Coordinates of C-alpha atoms in Angstrom, one line a residue:
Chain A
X230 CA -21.0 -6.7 -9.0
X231 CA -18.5 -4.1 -10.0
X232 CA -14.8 -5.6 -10.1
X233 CA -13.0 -4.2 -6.4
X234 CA -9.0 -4.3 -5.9
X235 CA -7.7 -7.2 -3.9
X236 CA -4.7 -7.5 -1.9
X237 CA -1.6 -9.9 -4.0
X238 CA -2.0 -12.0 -0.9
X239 CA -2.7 -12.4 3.0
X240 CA 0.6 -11.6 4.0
X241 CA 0.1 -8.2 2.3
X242 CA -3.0 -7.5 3.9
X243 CA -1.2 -8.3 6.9
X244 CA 1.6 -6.0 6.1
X245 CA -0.3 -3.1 5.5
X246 CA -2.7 -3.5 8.1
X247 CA 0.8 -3.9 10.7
X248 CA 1.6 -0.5 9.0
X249 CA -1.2 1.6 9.9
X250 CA -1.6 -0.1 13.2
X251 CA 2.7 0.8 14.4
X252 CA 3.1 4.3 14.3
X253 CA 4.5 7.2 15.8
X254 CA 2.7 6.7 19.3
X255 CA 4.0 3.4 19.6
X256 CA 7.8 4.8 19.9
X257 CA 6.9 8.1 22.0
X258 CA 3.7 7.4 23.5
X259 CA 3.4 3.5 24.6
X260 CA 7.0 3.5 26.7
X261 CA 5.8 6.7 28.1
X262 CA 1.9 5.8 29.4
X263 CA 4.0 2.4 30.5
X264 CA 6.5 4.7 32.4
X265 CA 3.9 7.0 34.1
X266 CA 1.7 3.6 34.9
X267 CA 3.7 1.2 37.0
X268 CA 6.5 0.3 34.6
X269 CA 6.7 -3.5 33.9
X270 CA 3.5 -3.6 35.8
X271 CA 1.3 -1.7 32.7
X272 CA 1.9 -4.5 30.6
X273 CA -0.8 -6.5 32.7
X274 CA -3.9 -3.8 32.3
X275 CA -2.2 -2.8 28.9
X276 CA -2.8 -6.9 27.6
X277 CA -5.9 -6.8 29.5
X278 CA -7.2 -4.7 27.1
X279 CA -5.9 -5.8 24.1
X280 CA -7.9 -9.3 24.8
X281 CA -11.2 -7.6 26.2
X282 CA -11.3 -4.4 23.5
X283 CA -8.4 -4.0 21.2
X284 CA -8.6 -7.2 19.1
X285 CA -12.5 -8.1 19.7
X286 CA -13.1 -4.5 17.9
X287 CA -10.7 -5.0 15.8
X288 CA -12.5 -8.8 14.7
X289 CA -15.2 -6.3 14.3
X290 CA -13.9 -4.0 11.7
X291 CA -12.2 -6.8 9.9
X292 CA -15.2 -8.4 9.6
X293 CA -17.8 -5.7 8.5
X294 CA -15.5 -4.8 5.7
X295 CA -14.7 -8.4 4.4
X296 CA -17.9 -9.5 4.4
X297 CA -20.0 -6.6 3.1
X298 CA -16.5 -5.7 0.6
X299 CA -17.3 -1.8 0.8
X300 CA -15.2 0.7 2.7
X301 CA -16.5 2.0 5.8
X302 CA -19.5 4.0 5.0
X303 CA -20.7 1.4 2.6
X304 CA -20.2 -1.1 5.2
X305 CA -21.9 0.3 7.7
X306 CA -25.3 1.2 5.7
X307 CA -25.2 -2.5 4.7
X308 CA -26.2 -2.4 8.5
X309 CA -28.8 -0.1 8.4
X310 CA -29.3 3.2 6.4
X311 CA -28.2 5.7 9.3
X312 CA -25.4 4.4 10.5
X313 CA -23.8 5.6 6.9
X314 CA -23.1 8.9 8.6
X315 CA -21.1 7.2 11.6
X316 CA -18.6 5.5 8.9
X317 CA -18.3 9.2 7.7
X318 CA -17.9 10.6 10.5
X319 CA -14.9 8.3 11.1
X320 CA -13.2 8.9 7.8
X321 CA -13.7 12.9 8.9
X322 CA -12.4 12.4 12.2
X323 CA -9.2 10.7 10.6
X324 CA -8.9 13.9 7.9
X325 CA -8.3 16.1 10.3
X326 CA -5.8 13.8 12.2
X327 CA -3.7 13.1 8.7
X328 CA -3.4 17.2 8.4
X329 CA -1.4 17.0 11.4
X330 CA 0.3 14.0 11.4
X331 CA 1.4 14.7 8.1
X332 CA 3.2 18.0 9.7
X333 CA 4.8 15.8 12.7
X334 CA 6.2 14.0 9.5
X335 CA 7.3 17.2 7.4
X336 CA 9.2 18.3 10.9
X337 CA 10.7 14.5 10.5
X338 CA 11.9 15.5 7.2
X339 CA 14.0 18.5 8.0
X340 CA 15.6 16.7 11.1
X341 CA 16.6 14.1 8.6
X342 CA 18.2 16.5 6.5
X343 CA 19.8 18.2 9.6
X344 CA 21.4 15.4 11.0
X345 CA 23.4 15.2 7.9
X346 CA 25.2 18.2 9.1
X347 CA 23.9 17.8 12.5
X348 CA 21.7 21.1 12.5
X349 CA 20.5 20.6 16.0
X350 CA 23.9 20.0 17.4
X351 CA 24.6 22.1 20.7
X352 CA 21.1 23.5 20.7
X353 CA 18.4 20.6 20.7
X354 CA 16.2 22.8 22.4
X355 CA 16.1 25.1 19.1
X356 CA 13.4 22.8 18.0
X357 CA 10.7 25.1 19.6
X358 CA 12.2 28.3 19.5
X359 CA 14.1 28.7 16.2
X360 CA 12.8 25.9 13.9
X361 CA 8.9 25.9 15.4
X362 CA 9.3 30.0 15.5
X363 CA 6.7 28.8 19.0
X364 CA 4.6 31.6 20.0
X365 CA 3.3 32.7 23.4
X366 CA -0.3 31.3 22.5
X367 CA -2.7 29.9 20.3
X368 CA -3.9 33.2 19.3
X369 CA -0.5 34.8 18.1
X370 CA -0.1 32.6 14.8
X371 CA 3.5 34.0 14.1
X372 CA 3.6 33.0 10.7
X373 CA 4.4 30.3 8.0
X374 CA 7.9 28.4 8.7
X375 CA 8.8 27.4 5.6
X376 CA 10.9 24.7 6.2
X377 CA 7.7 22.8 7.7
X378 CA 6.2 23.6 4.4
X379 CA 8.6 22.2 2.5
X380 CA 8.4 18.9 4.5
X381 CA 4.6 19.0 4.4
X382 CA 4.7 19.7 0.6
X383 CA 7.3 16.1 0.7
X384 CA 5.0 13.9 2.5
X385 CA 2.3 14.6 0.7
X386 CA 3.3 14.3 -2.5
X387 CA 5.1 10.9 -1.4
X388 CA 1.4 9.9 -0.2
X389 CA -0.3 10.7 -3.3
X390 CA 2.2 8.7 -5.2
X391 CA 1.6 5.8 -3.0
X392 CA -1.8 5.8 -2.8
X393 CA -2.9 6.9 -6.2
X394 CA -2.5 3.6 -7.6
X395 CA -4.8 1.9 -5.0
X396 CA -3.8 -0.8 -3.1
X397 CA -1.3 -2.6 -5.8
X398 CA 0.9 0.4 -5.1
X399 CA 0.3 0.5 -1.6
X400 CA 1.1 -3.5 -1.2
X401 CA 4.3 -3.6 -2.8
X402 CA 5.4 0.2 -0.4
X403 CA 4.3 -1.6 3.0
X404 CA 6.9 -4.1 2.3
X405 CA 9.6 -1.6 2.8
X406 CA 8.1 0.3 5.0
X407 CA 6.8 -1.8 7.8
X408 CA 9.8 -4.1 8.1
X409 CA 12.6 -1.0 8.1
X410 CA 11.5 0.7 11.4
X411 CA 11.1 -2.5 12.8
X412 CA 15.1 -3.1 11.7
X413 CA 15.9 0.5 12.7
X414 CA 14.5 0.4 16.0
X415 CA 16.2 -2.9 16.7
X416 CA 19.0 -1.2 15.9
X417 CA 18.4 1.8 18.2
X418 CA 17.8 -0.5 20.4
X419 CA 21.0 -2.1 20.6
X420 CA 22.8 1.1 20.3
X421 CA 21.1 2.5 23.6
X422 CA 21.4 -0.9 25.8
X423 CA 25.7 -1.0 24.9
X424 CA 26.0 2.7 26.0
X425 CA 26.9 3.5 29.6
X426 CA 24.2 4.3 31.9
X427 CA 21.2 2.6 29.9
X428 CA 20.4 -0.3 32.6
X429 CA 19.1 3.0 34.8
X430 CA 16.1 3.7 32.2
X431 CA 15.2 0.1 31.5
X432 CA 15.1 -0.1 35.6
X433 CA 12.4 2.5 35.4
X434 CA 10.8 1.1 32.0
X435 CA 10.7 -2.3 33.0
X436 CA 10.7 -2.3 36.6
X437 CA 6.9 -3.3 38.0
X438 CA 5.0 -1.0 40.5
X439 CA 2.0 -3.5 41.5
X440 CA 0.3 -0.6 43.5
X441 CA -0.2 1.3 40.1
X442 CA -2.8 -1.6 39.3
X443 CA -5.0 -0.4 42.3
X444 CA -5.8 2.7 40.3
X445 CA -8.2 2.9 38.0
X446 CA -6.1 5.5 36.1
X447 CA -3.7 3.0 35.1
X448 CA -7.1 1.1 33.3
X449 CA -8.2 3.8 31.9
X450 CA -4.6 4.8 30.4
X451 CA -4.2 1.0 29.1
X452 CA -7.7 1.2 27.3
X453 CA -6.5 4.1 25.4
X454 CA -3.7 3.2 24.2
X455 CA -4.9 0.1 22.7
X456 CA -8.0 2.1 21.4
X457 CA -5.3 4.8 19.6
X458 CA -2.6 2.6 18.9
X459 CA -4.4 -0.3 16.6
X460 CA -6.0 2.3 14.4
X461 CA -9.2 1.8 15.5
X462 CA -12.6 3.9 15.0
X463 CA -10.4 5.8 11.8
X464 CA -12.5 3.1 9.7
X465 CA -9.2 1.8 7.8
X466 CA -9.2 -1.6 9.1
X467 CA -12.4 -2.0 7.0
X468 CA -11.5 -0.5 4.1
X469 CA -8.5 -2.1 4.1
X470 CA -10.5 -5.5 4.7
X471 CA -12.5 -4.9 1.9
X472 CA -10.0 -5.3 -0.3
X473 CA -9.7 -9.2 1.0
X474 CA -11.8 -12.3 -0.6
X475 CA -14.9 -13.3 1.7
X476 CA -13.6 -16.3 2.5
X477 CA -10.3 -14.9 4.6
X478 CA -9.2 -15.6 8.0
X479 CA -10.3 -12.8 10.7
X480 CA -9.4 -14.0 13.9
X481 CA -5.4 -15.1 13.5
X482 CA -5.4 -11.3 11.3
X483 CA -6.5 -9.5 14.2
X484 CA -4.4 -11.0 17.1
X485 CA -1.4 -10.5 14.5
X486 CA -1.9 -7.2 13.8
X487 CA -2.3 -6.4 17.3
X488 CA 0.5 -8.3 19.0
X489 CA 3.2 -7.2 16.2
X490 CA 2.1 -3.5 17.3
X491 CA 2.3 -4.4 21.0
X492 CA 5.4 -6.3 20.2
X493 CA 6.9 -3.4 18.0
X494 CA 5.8 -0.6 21.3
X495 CA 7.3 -2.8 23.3
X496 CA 10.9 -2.9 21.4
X497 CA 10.8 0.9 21.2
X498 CA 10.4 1.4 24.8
X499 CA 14.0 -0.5 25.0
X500 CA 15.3 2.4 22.6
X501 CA 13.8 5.2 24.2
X502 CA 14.8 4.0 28.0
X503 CA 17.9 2.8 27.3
X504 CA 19.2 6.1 25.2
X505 CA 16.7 8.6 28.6
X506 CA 19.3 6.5 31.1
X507 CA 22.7 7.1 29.0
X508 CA 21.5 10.9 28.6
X509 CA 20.6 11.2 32.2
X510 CA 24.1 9.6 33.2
X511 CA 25.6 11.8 31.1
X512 CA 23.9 14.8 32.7
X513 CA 24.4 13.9 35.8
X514 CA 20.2 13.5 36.7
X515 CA 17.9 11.6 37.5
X516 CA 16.0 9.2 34.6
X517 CA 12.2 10.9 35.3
X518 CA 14.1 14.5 34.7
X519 CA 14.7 13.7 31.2
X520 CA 11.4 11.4 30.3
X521 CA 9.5 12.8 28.3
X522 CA 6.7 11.6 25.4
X523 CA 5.5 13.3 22.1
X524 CA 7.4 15.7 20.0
X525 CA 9.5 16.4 22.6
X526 CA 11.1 13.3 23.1
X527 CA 11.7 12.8 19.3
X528 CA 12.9 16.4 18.4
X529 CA 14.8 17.2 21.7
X530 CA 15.3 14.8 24.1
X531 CA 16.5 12.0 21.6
X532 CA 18.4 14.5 19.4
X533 CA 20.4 15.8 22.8
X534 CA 21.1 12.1 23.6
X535 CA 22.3 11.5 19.9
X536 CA 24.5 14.2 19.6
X537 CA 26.3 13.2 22.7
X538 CA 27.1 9.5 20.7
X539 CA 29.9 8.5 18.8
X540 CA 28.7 8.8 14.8
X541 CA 25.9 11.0 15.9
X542 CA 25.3 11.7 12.4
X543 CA 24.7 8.1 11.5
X544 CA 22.5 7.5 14.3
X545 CA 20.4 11.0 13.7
X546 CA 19.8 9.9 10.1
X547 CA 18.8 6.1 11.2
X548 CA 16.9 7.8 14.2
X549 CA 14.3 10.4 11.9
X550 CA 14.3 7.5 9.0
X551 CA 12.2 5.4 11.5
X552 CA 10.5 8.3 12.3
X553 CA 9.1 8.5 9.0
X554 CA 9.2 5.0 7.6
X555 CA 6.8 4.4 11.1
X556 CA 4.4 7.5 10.3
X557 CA 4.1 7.2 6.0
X558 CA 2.2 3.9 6.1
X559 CA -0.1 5.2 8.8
X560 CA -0.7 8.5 7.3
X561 CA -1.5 7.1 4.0
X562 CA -3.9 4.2 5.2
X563 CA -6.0 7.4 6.5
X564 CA -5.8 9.0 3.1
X565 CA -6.6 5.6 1.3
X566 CA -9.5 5.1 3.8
X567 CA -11.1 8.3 2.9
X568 CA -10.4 7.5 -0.8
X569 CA -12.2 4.4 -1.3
X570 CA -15.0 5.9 1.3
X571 CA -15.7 8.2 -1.9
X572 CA -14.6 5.8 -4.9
X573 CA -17.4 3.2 -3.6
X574 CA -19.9 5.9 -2.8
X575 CA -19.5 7.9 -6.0
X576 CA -17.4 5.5 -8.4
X577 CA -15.3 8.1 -8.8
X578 CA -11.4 7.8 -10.1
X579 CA -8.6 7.0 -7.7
X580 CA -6.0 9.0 -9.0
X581 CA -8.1 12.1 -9.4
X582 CA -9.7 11.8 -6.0
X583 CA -6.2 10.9 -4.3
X584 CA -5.1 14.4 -6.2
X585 CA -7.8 16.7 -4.5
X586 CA -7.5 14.9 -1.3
X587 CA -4.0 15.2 -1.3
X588 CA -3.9 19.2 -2.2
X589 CA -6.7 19.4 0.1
X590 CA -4.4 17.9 3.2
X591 CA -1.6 20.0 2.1
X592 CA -3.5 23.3 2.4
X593 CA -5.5 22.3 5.5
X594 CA -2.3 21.1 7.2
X595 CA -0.7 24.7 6.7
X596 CA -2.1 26.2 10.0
X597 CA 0.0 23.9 11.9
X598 CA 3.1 24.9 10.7
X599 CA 2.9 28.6 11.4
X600 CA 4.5 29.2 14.8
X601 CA 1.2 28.4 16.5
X602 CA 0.9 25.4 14.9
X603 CA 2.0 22.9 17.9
X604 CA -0.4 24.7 20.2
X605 CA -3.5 23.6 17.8
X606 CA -1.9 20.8 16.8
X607 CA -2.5 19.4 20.5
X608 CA -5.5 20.7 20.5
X609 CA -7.0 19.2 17.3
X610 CA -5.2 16.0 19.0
X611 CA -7.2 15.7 22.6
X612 CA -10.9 16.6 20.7
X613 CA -10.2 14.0 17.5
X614 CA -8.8 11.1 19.6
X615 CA -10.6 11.2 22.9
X616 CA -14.0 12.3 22.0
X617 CA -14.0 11.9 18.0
X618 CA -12.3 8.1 18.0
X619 CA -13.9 7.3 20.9
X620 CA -17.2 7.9 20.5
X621 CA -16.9 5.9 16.9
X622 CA -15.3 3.2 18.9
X623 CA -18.7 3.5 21.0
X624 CA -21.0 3.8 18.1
X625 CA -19.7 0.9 16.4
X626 CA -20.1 -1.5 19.3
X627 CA -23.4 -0.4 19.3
X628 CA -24.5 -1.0 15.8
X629 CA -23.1 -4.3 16.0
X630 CA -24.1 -5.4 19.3
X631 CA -27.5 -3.9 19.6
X632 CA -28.5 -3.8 15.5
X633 CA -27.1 -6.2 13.2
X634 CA -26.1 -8.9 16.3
X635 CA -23.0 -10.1 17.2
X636 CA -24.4 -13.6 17.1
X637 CA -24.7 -13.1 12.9
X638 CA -21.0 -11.3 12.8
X639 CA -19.4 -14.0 14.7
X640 CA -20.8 -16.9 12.6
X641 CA -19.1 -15.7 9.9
X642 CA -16.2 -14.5 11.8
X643 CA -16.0 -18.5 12.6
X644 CA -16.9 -20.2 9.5
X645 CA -13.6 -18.1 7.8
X646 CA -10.7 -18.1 10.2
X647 CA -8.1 -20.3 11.5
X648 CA -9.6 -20.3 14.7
X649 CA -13.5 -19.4 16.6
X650 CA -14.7 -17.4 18.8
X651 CA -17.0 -17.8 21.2
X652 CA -19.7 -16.4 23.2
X653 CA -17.0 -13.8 25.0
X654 CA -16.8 -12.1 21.5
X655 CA -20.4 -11.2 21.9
X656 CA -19.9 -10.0 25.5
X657 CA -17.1 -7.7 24.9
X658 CA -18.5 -6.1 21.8
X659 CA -22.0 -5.8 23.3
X660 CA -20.7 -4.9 26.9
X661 CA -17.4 -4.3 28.1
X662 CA -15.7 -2.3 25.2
X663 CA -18.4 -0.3 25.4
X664 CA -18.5 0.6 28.8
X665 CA -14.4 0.9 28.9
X666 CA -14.6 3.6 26.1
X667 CA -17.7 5.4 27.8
X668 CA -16.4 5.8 31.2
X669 CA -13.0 7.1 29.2
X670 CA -15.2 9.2 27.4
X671 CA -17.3 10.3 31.0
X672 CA -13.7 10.7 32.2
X673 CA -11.8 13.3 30.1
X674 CA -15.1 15.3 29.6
X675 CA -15.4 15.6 33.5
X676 CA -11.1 16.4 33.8
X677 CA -12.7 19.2 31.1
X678 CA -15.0 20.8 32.9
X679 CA -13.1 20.9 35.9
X680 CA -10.4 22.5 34.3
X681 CA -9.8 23.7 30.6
X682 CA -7.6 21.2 28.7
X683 CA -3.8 22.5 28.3
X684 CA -4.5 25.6 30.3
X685 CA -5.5 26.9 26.7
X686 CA -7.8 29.9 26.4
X687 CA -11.8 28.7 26.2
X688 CA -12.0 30.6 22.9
X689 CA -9.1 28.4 21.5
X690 CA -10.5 25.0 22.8
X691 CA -14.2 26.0 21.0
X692 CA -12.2 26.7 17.8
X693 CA -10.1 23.4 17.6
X694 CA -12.3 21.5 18.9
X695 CA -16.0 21.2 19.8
X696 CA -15.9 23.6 16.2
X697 CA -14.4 21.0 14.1
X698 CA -15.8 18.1 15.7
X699 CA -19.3 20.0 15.4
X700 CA -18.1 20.8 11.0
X701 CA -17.0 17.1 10.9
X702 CA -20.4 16.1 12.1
X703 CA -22.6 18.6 9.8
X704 CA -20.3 17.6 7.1
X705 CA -21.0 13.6 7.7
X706 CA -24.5 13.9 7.8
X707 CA -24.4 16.1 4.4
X708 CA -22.4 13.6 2.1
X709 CA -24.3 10.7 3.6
X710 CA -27.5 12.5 2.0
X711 CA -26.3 13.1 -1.3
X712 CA -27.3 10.4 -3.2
X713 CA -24.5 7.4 -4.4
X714 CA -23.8 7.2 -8.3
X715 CA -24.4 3.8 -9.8
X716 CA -22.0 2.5 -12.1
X717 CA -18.9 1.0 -12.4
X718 CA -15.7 3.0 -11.0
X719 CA -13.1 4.4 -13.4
X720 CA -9.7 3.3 -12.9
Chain B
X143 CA 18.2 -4.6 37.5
X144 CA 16.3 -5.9 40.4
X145 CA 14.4 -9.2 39.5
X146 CA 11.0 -8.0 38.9
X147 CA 12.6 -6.2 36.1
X148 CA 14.3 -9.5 34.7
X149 CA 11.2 -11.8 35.2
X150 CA 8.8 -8.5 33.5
X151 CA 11.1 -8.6 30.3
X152 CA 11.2 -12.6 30.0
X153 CA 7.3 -12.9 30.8
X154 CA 6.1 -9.9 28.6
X155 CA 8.5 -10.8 25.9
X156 CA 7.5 -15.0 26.0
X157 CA 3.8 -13.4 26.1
X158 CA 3.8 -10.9 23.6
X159 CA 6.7 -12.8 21.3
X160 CA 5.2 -16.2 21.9
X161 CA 1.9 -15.5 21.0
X162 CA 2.7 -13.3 17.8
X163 CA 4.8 -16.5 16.7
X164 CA 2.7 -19.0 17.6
X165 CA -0.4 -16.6 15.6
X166 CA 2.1 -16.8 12.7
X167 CA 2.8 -20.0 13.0
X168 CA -1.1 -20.8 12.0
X169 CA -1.2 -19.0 9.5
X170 CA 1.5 -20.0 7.5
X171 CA 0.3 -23.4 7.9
X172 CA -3.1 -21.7 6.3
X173 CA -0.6 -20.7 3.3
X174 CA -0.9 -17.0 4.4
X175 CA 1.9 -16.0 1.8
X176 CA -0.6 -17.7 -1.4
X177 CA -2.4 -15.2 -3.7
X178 CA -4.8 -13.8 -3.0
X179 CA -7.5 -15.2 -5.7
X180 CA -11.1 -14.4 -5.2
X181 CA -13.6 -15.6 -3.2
X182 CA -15.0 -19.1 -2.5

């Protein structure tokens, strides 16, 4: 058997595996969902699923990738020859998400560099007009802002020097970059609660609204979070747990990884309500007028509330470092997840194949920063993550609860970790994670037919995505039938 | 803050908190910061 990369130790596994899962949705989409869900009241749905989905999947993924020690694709034909094309599928789904994420992180760039001179100063809301150059619609592309490309032409080249050494490169990065956000947002977090008016937004952040419970909304909203926020059906968790020894724990890595990204989205949702209640007291409005998730909160509403601070340059700079220190280790846990997808399947080299995929990301992520970009950019969003991750999620339940058996999974889940699992492993992967991601997947394609996502013209939503999701499809089902080269890898 | 703000933030955090320690806790006693070197 050829020689594969390994980890230095657990506790790097675990590192990078906490990187890819904390990311940019667990500081402006987690506090938000919990916001618009019953406050304090969330968290019981929102742990709910991280016992009955998040972790047993994530068990799952861990598993099929330490024990079969190939990335995703390989993995998964150890299962059975045509579930190859689902494991590409995944790492094609996560492709096209890195092209945008890596532009949310190029736009984290240039704030950085503004809030050295605090360029958004006065005008926060210049984020969408003058620095986005935001058109009317999807169809009026407005052309290239440059300064994205610049940013976008940073990340990427950061990414391919991280990743083009493999995971020895990548193990000794994720210990800076997973523990400074973590330090950063603490510090955020401190910031906000000592500044007048903050005990309003953690009233409406923490404060529980049992009633929300009753509505199967709220279930839904927790499902999905979990499902997006612990990387799951992108098909890094196995890749990444290839690169383990057999006889590693499972269990005690999965309900880490997943409570220090629960613990981490639960941190930030101090720092974003504390600094939403100082900026509405400042304003002179109510908390809900100023809450707001996604870009938004992270290029305007934060920026307004910073610039209002004492040593808002200081806190700007700390602010857009977390920003990127959160998105660089889960961008690049895509890219490597791709990688090895194509190093095991054609032994191909690491550093050349890290090179074209990098270029490749650069290029294809140019459409999003032309001053239509944000409008495809949420397109491309909705089709990846609700019916490209979710249907992967669905798949891979089904593979392993219908094909290869849980019952075989689980005895070697048990005879390596530091604690077993029982029957209810086998339930949730056979029954309830699947039917929690179907009826979300039943759900959102219903809200679509009954009215187009976004308001968005039809044309726009064919081209972003049921086109791509149909090209990823084509192009899974085409490199799982090219034939693998035998051999061992280059360097 | 009202109460059920208070007692959210000391059960959520004792939950979440707790159990990553406690998780931790395991594993060091596993020797999850030893090298990693090869399999069984």
């Amino acid at each position: 058997m050829a020689h594969r990369d390994r980890w230095a130790s657990r506790a790097t596994f675990l590192l990078a595996s906490f990187g890819s899962a904390i990311g940019l949705g667990n500081l402006w989409r987690f506090p938000m969902i919990a916001y618009d869900n019953g406050g304090g009241a969330f968290l019981i749905p929102y742990i709910a699923a991280l016992l009955t989905a998040g972790i047993p999947l994530m068990m799952l993924e861990f598993a099929l990738g330490q024990q079969f020690q190939k990335s995703t694709p390989g993995s998964f034909r150890e299962v059975g020859r045509k579930w190859e094309f689902v494991g590409w599928w995944a790492l094609g789904v996560g492709t096209i998400i890195v092209l945008y994420y890596a532009v949310i992180m190029a736009w984290a760039w240039d704030y950085l560099a503004f809030s050295l001179r605090e360029g958004w100063k006065g005008d926060p809301q210049g984020f969408f007009d003058r620095f986005l150059g935001l058109t009317e619609g999807p169809g009026r592309m407005g052309g290239i802002r440059w300064a994205a490309v610049a940013g976008l032409a940073l990340t990427w080249g950061s990414m391919y020097w991280i990743i083009k050494r493999g995971v020895f490169r990548v193990g000794k990065v994720v210990l800076f970059t997973v523990p400074i956000p973590i330090i950063l947002t603490l510090v955020l977090a401190i910031r906000g609660i000592t500044l007048p008016g903050a005990v309003e937004g953690l009233k409406y952040y923490l404060t529980p609204d049992f009633s929300a419970l009753l509505r199967g909304q709220t279930w839904l909203a927790a499902y999905g979070q979990v499902f997006f926020s612990l990387s799951l059906g992108f098909g890094i968790l196995t890749a990444y747990a290839s690169y383990q020894p057999r006889n590693s724990d499972i269990t005690n890595n999965a309900f880490l990884t997943s409570l220090a990204d629960t613990g981490y989205a639960y941190l930030a949702g101090f720092a974003v309500f504390a600094t939403l209640g100082y900026l509405a007291t400042a304003q002179g409005v109510p908390v809900s007028e100023v809450a707001r998730g996604g870009p938004s909160l992270a290029f305007v509403i934060y920026p307004t509330a910073i610039s209002l601070m004492p040593f808002a340059p200081v806190i700007g700079v700390l602010f857009f470092l977390t920003l990127l220190t959160l998105g660089i280790d889960s961008a690049f846990s895509i890219v490597e997840a791709a990688v090895a997808g194509m190093r095991d399947k054609w032994k191909v080299s690491q550093e050349r194949t890290t090179a074209w995929f990098c270029l490749f990301g650069f290029l294809g992520g140019l459409v999003f920063t032309t001053g239509a970009g944000l409008y495809w950019l949420d397109i491309v969003d909705q089709w990846m993550n609700n019916y490209g991750l979710v249907v992967i999620g669905l798949l891979e339940c089904v593979m392993v609860g219908w094909f290869y058996g849980t019952r075989k999974l689980r005895e070697y889940i048990n005879e390596v970790s530091d604690f077993r699992v029982g029957w209810w492993w086998d339930f949730f992967i056979r029954w309830l994670t699947p039917a929690a991601l179907g009826v979300a997947l039943v759900t959102t394609l219903a809200q679509e037919f009954r009215a187009p996502y976004g308001d968005y013209p039809t044309w726009a939503l064919m081209v972003g995505g049921w086109s791509i999701l149909a090209i990823i499809i084509v192009a899974a089902a085409v490199v799982t039938s090219l034939p693998a080269r035998a051999g061992r890898k280059e360097a | 803050m009202p109460p059920s703000a208070w007692i959210t933030f000391v059960a959520v955090s004792l939950v979440v908190y707790g159990g990553f320690a406690w998780c931790l806790t395991i594993a060091l006693r596993k020797g999850a910061g030893s090298e990693n070197d090869g399999d069984a």
